[in-house]
Short mmCIF file of C-alpha atoms in Angstrom, two decimals:
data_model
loop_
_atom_site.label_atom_id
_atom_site.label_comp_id
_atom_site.label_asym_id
_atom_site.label_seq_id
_atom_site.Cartn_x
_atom_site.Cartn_y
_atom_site.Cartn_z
CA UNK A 1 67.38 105.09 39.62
CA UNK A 2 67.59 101.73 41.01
CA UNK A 3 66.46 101.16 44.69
CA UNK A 4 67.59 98.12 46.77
CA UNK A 5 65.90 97.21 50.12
CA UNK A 6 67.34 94.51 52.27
CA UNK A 7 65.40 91.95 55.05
CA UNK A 8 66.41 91.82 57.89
CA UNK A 9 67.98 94.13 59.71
CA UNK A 10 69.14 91.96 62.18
CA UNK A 11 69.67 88.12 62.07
CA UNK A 12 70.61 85.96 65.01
CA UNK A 13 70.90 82.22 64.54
CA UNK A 14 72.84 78.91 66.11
CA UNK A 15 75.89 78.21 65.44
CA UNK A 16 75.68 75.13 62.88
CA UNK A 17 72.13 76.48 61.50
CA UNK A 18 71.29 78.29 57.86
CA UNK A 19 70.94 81.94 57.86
CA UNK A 20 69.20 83.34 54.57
CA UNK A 21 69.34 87.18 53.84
CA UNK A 22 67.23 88.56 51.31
CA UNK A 23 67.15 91.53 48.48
CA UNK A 24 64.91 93.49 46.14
CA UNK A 25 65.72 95.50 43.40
CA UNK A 26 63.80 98.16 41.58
CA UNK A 27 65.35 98.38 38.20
CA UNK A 28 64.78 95.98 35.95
CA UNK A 29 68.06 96.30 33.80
CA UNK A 30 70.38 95.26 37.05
CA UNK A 31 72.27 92.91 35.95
CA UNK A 32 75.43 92.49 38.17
CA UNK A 33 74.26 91.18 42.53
CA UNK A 34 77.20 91.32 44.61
CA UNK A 35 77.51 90.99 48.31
CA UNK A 36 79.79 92.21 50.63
CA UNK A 37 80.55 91.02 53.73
CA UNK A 38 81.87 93.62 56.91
CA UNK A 39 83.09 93.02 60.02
CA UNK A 40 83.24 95.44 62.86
CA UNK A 41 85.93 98.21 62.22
CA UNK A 42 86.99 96.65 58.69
CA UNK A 43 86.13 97.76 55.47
CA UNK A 44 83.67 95.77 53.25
CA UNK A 45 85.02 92.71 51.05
CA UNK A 46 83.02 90.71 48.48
CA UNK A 47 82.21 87.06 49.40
CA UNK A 48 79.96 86.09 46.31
CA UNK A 49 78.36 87.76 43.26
CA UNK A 50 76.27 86.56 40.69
CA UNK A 51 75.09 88.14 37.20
CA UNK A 52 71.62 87.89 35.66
CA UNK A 53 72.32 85.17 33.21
CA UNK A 54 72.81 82.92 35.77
CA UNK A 55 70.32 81.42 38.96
CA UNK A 56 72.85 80.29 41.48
CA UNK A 57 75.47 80.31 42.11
CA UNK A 58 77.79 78.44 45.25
CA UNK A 59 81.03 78.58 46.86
CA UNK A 60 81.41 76.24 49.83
CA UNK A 61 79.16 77.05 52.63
CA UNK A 62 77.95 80.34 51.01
CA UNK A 63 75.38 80.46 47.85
CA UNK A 64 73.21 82.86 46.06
CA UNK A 65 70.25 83.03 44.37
CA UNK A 66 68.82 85.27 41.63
CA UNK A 67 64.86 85.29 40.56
CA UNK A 68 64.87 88.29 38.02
CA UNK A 69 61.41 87.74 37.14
CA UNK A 70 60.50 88.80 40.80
CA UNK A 71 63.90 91.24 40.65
CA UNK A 72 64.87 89.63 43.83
CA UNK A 73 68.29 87.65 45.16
CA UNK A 74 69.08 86.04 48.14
CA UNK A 75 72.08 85.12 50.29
CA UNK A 76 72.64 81.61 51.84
CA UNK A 77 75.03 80.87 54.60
CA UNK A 78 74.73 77.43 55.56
CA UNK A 79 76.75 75.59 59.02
CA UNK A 80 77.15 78.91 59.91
CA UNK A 81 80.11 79.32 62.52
CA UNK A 82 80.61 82.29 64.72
CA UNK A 83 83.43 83.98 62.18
CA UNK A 84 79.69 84.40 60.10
CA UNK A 85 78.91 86.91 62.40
CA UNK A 86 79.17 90.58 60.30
CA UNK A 87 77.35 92.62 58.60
CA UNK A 88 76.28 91.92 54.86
CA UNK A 89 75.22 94.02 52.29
CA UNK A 90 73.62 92.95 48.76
CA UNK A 91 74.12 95.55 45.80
CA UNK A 92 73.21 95.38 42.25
CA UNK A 93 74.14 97.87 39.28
CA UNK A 94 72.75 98.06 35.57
CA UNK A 95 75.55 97.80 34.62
CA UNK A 96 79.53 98.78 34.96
CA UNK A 97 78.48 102.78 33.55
CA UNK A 98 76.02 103.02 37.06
CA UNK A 99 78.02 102.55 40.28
CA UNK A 100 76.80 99.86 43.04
CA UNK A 101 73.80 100.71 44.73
CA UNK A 102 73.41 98.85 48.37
CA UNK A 103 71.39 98.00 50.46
CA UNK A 104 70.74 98.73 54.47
CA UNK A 105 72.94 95.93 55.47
CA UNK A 106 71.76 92.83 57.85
CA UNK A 107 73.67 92.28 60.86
CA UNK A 108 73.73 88.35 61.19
CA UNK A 109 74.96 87.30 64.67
CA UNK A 110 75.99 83.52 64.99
CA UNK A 111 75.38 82.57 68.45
CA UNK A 112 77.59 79.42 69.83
CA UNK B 1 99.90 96.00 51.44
CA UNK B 2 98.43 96.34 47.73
CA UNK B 3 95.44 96.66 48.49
CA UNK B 4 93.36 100.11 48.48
CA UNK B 5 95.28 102.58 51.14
CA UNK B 6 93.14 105.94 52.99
CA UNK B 7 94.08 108.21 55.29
CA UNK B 8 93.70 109.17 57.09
CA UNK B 9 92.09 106.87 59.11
CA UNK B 10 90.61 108.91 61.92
CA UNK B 11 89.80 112.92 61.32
CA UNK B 12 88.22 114.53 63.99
CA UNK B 13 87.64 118.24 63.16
CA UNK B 14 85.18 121.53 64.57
CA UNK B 15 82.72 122.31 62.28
CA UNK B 16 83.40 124.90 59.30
CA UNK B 17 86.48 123.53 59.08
CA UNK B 18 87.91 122.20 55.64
CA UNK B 19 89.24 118.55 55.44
CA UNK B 20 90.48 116.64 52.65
CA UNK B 21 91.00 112.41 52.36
CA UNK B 22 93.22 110.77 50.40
CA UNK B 23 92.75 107.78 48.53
CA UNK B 24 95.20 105.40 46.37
CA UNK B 25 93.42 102.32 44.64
CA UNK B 26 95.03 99.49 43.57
CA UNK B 27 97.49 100.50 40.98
CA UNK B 28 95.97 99.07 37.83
CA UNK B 29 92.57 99.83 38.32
CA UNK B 30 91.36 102.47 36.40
CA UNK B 31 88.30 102.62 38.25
CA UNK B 32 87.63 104.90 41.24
CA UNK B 33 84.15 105.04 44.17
CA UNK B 34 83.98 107.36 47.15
CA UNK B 35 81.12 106.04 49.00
CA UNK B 36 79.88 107.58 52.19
CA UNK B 37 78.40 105.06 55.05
CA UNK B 38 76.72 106.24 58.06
CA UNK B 39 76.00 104.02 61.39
CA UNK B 40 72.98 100.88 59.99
CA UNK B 41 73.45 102.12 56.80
CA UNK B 42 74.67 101.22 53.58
CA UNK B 43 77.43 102.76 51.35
CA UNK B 44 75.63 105.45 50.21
CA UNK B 45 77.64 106.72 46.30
CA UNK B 46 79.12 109.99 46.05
CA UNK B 47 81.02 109.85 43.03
CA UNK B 48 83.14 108.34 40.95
CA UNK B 49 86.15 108.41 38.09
CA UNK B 50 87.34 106.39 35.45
CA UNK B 51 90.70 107.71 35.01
CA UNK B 52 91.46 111.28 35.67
CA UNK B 53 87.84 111.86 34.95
CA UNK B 54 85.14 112.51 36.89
CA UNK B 55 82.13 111.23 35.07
CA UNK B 56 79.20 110.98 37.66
CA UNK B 57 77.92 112.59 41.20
CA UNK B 58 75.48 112.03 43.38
CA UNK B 59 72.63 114.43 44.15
CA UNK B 60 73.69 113.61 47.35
CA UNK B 61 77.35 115.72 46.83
CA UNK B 62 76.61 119.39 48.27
CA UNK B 63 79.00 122.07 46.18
CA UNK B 64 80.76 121.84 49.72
CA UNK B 65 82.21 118.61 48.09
CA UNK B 66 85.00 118.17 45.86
CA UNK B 67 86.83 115.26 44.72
CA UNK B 68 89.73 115.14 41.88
CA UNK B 69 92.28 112.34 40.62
CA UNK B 70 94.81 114.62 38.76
CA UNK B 71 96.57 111.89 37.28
CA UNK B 72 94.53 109.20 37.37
CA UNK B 73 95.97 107.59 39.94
CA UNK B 74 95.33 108.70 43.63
CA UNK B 75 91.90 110.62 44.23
CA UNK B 76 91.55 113.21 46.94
CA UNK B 77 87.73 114.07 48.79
CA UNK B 78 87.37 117.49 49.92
CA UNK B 79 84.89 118.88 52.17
CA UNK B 80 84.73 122.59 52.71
CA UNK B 81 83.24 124.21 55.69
CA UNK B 82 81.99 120.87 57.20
CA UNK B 83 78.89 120.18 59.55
CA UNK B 84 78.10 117.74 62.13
CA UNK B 85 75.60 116.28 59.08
CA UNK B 86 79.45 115.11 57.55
CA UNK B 87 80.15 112.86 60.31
CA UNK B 88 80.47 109.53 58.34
CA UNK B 89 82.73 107.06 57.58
CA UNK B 90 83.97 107.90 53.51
CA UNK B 91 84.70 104.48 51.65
CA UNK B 92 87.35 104.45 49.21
CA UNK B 93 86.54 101.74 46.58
CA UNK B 94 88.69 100.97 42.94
CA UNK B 95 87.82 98.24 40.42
CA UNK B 96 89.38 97.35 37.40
CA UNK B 97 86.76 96.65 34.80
CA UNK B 98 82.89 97.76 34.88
CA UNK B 99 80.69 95.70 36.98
CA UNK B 100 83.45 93.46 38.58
CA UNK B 101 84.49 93.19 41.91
CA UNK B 102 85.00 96.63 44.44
CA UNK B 103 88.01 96.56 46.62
CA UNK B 104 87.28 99.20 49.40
CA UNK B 105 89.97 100.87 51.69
CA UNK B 106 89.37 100.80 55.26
CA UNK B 107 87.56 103.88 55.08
CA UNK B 108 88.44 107.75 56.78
CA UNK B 109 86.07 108.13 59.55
CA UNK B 110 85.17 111.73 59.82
CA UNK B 111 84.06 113.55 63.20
CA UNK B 112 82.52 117.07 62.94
CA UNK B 113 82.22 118.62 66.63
#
């Protein structure tokens, strides 16, 4: 079954700075990256997904990118402000038959 | 609020004690994911229905864990005879069409003393 690792763990960066959060998947037929965003105490919500006909893909300060060659996608949080600071989690599925499998989660901390 | 509803929220309970969570997704999704999620971890799939049926479960589901959606609507999680090992948060999640976006409920966060 698919397998997704997540790097880092942990994340701390400046307030104003990029923070970059990356993913690897094992199974070759994923074709559907989402990632979910959770702050303390709340339940997870999805702030961007992409799907494996597409590269990148970018919604104001947040952007992802999808190398399926290398079965690896990354998050990008640029001008990061302190609300940033959560815990995200990448997922991918084969598709919509195969429930989301996540990853470990990287707890980025925006410092001001 | 239309979003995914659980409760409860909080359950604290001694162990070998049964519990059962309730979950209602958003009406007109015919989609339903209980997910378990432990502290640093990652929502870890338990299983999930498409309607009133159940059609997959995680190796990860003991027989001590049951989960139904009679009428394709609401979806209950049952966990007999529970052990500390339970203590988790369980992750409601419903979605309307395959691979599109997962609306979870704020989760039932169970405590087995």
């Amino acid at each position: 079954g698919e397998n997704v690792e997540q790097h880092p763990s942990t994340l701390s960066v400046q307030e104003g700075d990029s923070a970059v959060i990356k993913c690897t998947y094992s199974d070759s037929a994923s074709n559907y990256f989402p990632w979910y965003k959770q702050e303390l105490g709340k339940r997870p919500q999805l702030i961007i997904d992409i799907r494996s006909n597409v590269g990148e893909k970018k919604d104001q300060r947040i952007a992802v990118t999808l190398n399926k060659t290398a079965k690896h996608f990354s998050l990008h949080i640029t001008e990061t402000q302190p609300e940033d600071s959560a815990v995200y989690f990448c997922a991918a599925t084969p598709d919509g038959n195969t429930p989301l499998v996540f990853g470990k989660g990287t707890r980025l901390s925006v410092i001001a | 609020d239309t979003g995914v509803s659980q409760d409860p929220r909080h359950k604290i309970t001694k162990r070998g004690q049964n519990v059962t969570f309730r979950c209602d997704p958003i009406s007109e999704h015919n989609r339903l994911y209980w997910y378990r999620q432990t502290l640093g971890q990652g929502p870890e799939f338990l299983t999930y229905f498409q309607n009133e049926a159940q059609l997959e479960k995680s190796r990860l589901l003991s027989d001590r864990f049951s989960a139904e959606r009679p009428k394709g609507s609401f979806s209950t999680l049952e966990i007999q005879r529970t052990e500390q090992g339970d203590s988790a948060m369980y992750l409601c999640a419903s979605v309307i069409a395959a691979a599109t976006e997962a609306f979870f409920g704020q989760g039932t966060r169970l405590t087995v003393v």
